[in-house]
C-alpha atoms as an extended CHARMM CRD file, in Angstrom:
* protein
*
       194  EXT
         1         1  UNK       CA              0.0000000000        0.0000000000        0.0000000000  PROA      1               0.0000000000
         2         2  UNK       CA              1.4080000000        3.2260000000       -0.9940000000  PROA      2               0.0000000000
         3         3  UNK       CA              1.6540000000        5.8360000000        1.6540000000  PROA      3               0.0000000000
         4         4  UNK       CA              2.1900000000        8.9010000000       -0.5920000000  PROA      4               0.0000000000
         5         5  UNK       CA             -0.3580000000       11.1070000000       -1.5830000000  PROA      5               0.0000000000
         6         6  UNK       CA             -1.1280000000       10.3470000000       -5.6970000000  PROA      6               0.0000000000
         7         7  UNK       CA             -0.1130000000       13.1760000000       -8.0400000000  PROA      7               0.0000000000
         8         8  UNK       CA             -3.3340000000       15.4460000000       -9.3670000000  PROA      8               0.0000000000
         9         9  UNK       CA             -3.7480000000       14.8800000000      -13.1020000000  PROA      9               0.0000000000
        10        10  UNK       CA             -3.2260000000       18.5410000000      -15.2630000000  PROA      10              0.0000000000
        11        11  UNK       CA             -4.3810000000       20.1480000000      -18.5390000000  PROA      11              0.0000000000
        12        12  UNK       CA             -7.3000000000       18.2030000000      -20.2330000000  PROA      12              0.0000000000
        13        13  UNK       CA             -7.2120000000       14.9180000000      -17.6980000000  PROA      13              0.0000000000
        14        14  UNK       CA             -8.1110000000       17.0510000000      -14.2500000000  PROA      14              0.0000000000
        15        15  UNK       CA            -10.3340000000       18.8380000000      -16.6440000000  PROA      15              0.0000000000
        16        16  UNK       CA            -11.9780000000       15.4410000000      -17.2600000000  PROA      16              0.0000000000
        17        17  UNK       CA            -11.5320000000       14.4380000000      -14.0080000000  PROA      17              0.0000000000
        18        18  UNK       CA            -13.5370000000       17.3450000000      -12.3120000000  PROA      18              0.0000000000
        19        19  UNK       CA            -16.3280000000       17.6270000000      -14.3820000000  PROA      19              0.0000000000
        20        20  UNK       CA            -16.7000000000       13.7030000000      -14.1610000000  PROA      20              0.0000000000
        21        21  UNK       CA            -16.2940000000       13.7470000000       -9.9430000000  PROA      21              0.0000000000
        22        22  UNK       CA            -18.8450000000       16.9570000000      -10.6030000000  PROA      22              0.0000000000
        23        23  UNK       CA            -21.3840000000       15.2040000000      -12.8200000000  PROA      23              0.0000000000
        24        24  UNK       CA            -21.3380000000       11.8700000000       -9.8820000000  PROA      24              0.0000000000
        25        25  UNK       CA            -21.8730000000       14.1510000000       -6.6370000000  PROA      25              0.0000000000
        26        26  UNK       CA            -24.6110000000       15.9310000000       -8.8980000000  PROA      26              0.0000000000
        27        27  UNK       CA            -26.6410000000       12.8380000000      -10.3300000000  PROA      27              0.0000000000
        28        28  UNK       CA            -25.9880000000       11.4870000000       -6.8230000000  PROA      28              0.0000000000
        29        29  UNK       CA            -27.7880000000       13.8670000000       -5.2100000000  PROA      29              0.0000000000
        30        30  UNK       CA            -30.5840000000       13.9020000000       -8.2240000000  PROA      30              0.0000000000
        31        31  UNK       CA            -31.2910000000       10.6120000000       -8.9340000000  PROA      31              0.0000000000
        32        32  UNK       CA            -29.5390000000        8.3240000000       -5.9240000000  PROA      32              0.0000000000
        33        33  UNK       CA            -26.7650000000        6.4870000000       -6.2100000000  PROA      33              0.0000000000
        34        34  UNK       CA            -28.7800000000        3.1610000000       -7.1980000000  PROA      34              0.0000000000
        35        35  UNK       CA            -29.5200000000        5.0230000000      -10.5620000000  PROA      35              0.0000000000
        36        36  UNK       CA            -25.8120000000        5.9720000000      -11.4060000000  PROA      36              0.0000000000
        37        37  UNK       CA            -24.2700000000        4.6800000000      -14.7620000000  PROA      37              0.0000000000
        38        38  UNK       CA            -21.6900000000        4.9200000000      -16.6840000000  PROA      38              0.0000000000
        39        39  UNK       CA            -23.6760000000        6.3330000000      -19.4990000000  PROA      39              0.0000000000
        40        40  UNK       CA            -26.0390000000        8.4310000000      -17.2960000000  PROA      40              0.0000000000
        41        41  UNK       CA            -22.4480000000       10.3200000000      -15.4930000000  PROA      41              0.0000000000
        42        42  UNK       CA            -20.5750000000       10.2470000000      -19.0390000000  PROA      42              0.0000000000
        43        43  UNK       CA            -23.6900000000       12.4970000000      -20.4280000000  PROA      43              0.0000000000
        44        44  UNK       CA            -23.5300000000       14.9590000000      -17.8170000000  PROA      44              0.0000000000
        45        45  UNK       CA            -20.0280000000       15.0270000000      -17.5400000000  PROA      45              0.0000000000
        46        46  UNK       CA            -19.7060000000       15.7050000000      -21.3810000000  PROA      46              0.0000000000
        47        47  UNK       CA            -17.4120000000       12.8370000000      -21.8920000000  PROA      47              0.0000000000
        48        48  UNK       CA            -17.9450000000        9.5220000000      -23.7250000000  PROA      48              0.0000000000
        49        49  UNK       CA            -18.6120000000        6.7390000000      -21.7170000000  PROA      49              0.0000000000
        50        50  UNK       CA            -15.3580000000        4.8920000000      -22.9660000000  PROA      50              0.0000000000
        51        51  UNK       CA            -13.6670000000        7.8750000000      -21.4460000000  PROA      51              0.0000000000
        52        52  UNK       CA            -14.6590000000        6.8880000000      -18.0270000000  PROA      52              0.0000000000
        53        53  UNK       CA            -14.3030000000        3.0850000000      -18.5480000000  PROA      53              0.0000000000
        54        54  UNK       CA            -10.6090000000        3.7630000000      -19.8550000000  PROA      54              0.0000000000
        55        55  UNK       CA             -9.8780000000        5.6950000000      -16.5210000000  PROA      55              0.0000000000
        56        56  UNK       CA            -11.8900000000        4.4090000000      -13.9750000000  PROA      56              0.0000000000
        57        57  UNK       CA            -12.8890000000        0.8610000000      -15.4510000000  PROA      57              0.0000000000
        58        58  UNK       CA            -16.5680000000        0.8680000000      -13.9630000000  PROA      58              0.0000000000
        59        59  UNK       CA            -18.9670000000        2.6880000000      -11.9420000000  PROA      59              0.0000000000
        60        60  UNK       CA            -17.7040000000        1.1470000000       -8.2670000000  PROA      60              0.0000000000
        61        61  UNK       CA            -14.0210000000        2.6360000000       -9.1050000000  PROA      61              0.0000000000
        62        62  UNK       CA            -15.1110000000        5.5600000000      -10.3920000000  PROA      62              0.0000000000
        63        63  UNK       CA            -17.1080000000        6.0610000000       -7.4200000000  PROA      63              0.0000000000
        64        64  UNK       CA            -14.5880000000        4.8700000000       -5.2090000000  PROA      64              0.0000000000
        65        65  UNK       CA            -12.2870000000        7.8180000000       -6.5120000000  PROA      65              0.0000000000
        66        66  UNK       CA            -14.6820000000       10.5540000000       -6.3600000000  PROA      66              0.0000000000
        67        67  UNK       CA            -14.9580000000        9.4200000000       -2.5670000000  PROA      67              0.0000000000
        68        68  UNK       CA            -11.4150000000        9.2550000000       -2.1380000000  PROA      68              0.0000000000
        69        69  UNK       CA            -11.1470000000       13.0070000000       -3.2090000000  PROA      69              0.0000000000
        70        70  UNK       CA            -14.1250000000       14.3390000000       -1.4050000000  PROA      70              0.0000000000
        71        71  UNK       CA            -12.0760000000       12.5210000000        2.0830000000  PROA      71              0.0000000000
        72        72  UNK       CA             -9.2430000000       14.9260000000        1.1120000000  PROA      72              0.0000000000
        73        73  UNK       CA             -8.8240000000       17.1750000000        4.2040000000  PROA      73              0.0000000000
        74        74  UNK       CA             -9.9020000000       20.9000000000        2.9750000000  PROA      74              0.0000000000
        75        75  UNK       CA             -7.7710000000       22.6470000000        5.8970000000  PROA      75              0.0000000000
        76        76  UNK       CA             -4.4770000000       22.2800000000        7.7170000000  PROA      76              0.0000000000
        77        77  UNK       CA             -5.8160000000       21.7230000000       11.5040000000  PROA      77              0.0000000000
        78        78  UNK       CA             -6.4310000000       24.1720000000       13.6070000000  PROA      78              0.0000000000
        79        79  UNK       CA             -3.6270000000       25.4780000000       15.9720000000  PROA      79              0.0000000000
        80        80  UNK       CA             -5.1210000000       25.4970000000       19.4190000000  PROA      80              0.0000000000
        81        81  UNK       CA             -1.3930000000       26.2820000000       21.2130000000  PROA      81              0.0000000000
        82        82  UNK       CA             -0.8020000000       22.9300000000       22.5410000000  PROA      82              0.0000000000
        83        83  UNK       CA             -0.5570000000       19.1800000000       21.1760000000  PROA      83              0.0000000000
        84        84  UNK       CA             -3.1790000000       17.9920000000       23.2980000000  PROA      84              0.0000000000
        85        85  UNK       CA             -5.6730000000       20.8990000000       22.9040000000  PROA      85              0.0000000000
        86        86  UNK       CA             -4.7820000000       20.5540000000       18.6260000000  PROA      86              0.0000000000
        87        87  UNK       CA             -4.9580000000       16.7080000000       18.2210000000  PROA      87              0.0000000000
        88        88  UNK       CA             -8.0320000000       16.1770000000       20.7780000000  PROA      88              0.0000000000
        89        89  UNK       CA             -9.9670000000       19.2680000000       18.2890000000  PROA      89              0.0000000000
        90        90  UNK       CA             -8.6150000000       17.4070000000       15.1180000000  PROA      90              0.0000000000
        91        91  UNK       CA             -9.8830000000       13.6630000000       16.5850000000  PROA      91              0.0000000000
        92        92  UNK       CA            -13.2010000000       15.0000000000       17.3790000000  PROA      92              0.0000000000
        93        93  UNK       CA            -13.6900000000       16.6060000000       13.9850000000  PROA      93              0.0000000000
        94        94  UNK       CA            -12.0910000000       13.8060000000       12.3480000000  PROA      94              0.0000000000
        95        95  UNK       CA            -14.4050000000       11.1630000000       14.0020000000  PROA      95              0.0000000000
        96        96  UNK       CA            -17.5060000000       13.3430000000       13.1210000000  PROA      96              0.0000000000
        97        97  UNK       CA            -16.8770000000       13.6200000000        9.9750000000  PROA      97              0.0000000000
        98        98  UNK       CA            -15.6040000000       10.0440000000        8.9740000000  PROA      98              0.0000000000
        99        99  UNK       CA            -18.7860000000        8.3740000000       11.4450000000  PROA      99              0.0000000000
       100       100  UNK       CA            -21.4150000000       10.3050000000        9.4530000000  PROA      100             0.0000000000
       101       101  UNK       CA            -23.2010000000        9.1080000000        7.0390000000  PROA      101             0.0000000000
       102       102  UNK       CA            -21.7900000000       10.4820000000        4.1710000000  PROA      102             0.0000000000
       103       103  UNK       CA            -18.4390000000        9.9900000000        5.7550000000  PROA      103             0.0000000000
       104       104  UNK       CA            -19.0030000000        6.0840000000        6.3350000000  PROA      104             0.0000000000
       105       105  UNK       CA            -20.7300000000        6.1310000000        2.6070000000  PROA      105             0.0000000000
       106       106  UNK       CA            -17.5120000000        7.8620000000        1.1300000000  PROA      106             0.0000000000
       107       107  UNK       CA            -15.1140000000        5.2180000000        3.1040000000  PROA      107             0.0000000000
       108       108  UNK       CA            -17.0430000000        2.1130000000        2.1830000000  PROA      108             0.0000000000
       109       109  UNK       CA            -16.4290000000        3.0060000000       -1.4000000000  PROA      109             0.0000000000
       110       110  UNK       CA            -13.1730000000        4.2440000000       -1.3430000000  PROA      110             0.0000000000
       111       111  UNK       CA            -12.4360000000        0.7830000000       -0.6500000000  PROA      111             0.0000000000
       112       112  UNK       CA            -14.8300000000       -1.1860000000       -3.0170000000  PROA      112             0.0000000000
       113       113  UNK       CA            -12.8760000000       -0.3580000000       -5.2900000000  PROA      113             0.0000000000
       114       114  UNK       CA             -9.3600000000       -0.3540000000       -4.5310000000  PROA      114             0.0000000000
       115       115  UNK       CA             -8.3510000000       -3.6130000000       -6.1470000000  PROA      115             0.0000000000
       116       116  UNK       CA             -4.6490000000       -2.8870000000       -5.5430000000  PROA      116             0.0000000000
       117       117  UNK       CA             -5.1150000000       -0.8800000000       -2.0560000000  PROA      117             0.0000000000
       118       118  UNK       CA             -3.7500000000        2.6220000000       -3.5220000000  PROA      118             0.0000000000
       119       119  UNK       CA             -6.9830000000        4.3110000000       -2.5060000000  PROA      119             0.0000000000
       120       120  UNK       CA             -6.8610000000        3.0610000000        1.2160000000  PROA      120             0.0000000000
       121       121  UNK       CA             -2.8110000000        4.3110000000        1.1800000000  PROA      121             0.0000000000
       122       122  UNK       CA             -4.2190000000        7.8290000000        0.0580000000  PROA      122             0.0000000000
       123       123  UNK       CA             -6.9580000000        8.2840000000        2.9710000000  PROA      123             0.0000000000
       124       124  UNK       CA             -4.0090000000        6.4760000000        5.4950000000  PROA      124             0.0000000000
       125       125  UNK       CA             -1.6690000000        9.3520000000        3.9060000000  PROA      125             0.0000000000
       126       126  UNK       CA             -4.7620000000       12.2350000000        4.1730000000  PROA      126             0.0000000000
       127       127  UNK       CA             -4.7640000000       11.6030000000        7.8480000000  PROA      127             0.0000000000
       128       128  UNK       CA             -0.9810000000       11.1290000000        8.4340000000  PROA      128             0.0000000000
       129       129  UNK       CA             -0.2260000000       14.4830000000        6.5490000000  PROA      129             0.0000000000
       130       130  UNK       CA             -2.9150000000       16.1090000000        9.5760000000  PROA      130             0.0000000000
       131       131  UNK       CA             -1.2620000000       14.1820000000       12.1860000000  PROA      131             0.0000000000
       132       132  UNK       CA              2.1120000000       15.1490000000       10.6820000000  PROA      132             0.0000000000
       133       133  UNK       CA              1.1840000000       19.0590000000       10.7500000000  PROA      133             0.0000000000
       134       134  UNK       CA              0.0310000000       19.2600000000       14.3820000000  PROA      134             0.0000000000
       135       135  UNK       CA              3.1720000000       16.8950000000       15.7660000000  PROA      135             0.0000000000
       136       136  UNK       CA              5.5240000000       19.6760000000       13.8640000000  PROA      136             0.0000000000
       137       137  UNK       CA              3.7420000000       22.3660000000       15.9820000000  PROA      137             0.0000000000
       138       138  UNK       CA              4.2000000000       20.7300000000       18.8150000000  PROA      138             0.0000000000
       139       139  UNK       CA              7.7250000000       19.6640000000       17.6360000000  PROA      139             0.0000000000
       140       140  UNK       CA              8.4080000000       24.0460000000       16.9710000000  PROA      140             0.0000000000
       141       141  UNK       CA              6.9690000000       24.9050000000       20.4130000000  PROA      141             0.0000000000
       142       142  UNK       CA              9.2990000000       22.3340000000       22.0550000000  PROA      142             0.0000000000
       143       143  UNK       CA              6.7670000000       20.0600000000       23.4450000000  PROA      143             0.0000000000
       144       144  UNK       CA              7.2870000000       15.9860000000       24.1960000000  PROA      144             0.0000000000
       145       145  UNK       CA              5.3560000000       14.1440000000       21.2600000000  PROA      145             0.0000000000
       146       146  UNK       CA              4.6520000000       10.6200000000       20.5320000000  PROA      146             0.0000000000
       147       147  UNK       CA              5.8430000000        9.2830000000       17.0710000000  PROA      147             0.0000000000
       148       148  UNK       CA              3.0950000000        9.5220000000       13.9240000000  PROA      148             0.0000000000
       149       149  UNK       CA              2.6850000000        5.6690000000       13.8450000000  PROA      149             0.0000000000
       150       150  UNK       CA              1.4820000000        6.1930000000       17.6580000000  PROA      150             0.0000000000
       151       151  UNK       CA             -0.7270000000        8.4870000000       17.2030000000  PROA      151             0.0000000000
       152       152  UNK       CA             -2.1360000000        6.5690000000       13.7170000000  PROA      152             0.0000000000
       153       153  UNK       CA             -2.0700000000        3.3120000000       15.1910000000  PROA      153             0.0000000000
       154       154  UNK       CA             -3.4760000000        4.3870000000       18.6250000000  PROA      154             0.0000000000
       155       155  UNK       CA             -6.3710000000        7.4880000000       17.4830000000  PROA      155             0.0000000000
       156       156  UNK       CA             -6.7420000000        6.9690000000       14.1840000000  PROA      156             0.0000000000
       157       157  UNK       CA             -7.1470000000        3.0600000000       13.8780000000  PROA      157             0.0000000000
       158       158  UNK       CA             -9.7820000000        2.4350000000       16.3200000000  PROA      158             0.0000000000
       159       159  UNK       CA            -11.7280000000        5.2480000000       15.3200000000  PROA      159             0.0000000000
       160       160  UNK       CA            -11.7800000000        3.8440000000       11.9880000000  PROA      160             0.0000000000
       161       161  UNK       CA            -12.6330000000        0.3420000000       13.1960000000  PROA      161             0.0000000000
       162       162  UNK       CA            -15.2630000000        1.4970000000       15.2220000000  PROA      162             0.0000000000
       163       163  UNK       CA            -16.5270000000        3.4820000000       12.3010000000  PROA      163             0.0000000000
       164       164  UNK       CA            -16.8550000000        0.6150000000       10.1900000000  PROA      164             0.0000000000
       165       165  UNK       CA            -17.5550000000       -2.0100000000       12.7220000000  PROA      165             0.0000000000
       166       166  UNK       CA            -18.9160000000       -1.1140000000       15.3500000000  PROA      166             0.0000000000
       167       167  UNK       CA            -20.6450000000        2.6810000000       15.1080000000  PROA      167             0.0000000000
       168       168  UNK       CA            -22.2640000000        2.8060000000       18.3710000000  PROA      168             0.0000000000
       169       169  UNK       CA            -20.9870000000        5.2290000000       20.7870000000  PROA      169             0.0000000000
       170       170  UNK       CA            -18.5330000000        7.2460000000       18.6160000000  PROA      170             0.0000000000
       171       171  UNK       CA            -18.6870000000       10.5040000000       20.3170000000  PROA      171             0.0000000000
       172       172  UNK       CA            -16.2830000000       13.3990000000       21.4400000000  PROA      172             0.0000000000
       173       173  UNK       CA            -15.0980000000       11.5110000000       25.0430000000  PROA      173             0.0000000000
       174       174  UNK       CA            -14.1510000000        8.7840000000       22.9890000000  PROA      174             0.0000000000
       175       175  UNK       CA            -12.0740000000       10.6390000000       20.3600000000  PROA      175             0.0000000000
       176       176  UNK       CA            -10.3270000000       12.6690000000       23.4540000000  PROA      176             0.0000000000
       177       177  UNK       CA             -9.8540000000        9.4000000000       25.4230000000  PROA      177             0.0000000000
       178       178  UNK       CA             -8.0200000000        8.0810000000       22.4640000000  PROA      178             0.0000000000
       179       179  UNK       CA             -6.0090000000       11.1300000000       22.4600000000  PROA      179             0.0000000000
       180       180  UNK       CA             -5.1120000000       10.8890000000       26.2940000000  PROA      180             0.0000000000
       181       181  UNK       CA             -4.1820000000        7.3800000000       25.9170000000  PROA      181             0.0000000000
       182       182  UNK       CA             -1.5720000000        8.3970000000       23.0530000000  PROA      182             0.0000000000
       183       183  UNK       CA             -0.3420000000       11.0850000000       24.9710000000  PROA      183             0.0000000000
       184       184  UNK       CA             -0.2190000000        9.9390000000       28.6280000000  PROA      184             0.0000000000
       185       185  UNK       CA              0.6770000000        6.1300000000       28.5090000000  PROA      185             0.0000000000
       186       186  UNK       CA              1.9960000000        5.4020000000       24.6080000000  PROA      186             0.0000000000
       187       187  UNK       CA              5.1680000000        8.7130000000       24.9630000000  PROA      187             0.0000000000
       188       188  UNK       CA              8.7200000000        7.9780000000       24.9190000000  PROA      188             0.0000000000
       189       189  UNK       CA             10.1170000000        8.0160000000       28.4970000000  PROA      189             0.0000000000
       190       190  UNK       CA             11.6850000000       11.1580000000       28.9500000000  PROA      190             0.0000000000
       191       191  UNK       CA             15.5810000000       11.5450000000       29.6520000000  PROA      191             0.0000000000
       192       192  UNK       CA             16.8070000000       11.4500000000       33.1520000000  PROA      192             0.0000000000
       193       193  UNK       CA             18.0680000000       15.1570000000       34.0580000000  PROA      193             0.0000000000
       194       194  UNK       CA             19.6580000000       13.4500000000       37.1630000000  PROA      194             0.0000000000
């Protein structure tokens, strides 16, 4: 699984890229999902439908990129003035948004179709690029931090198990509980000043 973030397409293929993501979250919202084809998107999106099938292959990849994209943070988190009070904000919102509806909807079919696992790399790498921003704050105001695979494998894991698994009682305590654990029992020991 690739960790890096994939390279936006240019000139005429992000072109055809947007106005085919734009014609899916459109007929989505017109028609339902259940009614989405090939055809129906390729008409809207003023495209041929071999266009899509020669980038996407069918409907459940296409679909599976446009929800890969619309996971794509929008903002750098918010700097709060300490790790705790920045990654506890950023869990919270995080778990919010991934354990709605739409957020669960856009994960299931990120990875329906991600034959070769690139599209569940990119969402890892979306949420290690967030971790990675507020962990360099912390790192510039000189405070003790755990490593990005602790906070990933400790925050971000179970809320995404419990997400897909088992959605009852995501809330807030349990995003900031997740946070405390990372922070309080999972840091490097600290050097002796003895």
């Amino acid at each position: 699984m690739s960790s890096q973030p994939r390279p936006r397409p240019g000139g005429r293929s992000a072109r055809v890229q947007q106005s085919v993501h734009q014609a899916v979250r459109q007929l989505e919202a017109e028609v339902g999902r259940g009614a989405l084809t090939v055809p129906l998107v390729a008409k809207r999106a003023g495209v041929t439908p071999s266009t899509i099938y020669r980038r996407w292959g069918d409907m459940q990849e296409l679909l599976s990129d446009v929800a890969v994209e619309r996971l794509r943070p929008e903002t750098t988190p918010a700097d709060l003035g300490s790790l705790r009070a920045d990654l506890e904000a950023w869990a919270v919102q995080f778990l919010e948004e991934m354990s709605s509806t739409a957020g669960r909807d856009y994960i299931r079919d990120a990875l329906a179709g991600d034959p070769d696992g690139s599209n569940a790399g990119q969402c890892s790498a979306y949420a290690v690029e967030q971790v990675e921003a507020i962990l360099t704050r912390a790192r510039e105001r000189e405070e003790p931090l755990p490593a990005v695979d602790v906070v990933v494998d400790h925050v971000v894991a179970p809320m995404m198990y419990r997400i897909l698994f088992r959605p009852g009682l995501l809330d807030a305590d349990y995003a900031r509980t997740l946070v405390d654990t990372a922070l309080t029992r999972l840091m490097p020991p600290r050097p002796s000043t003895v």
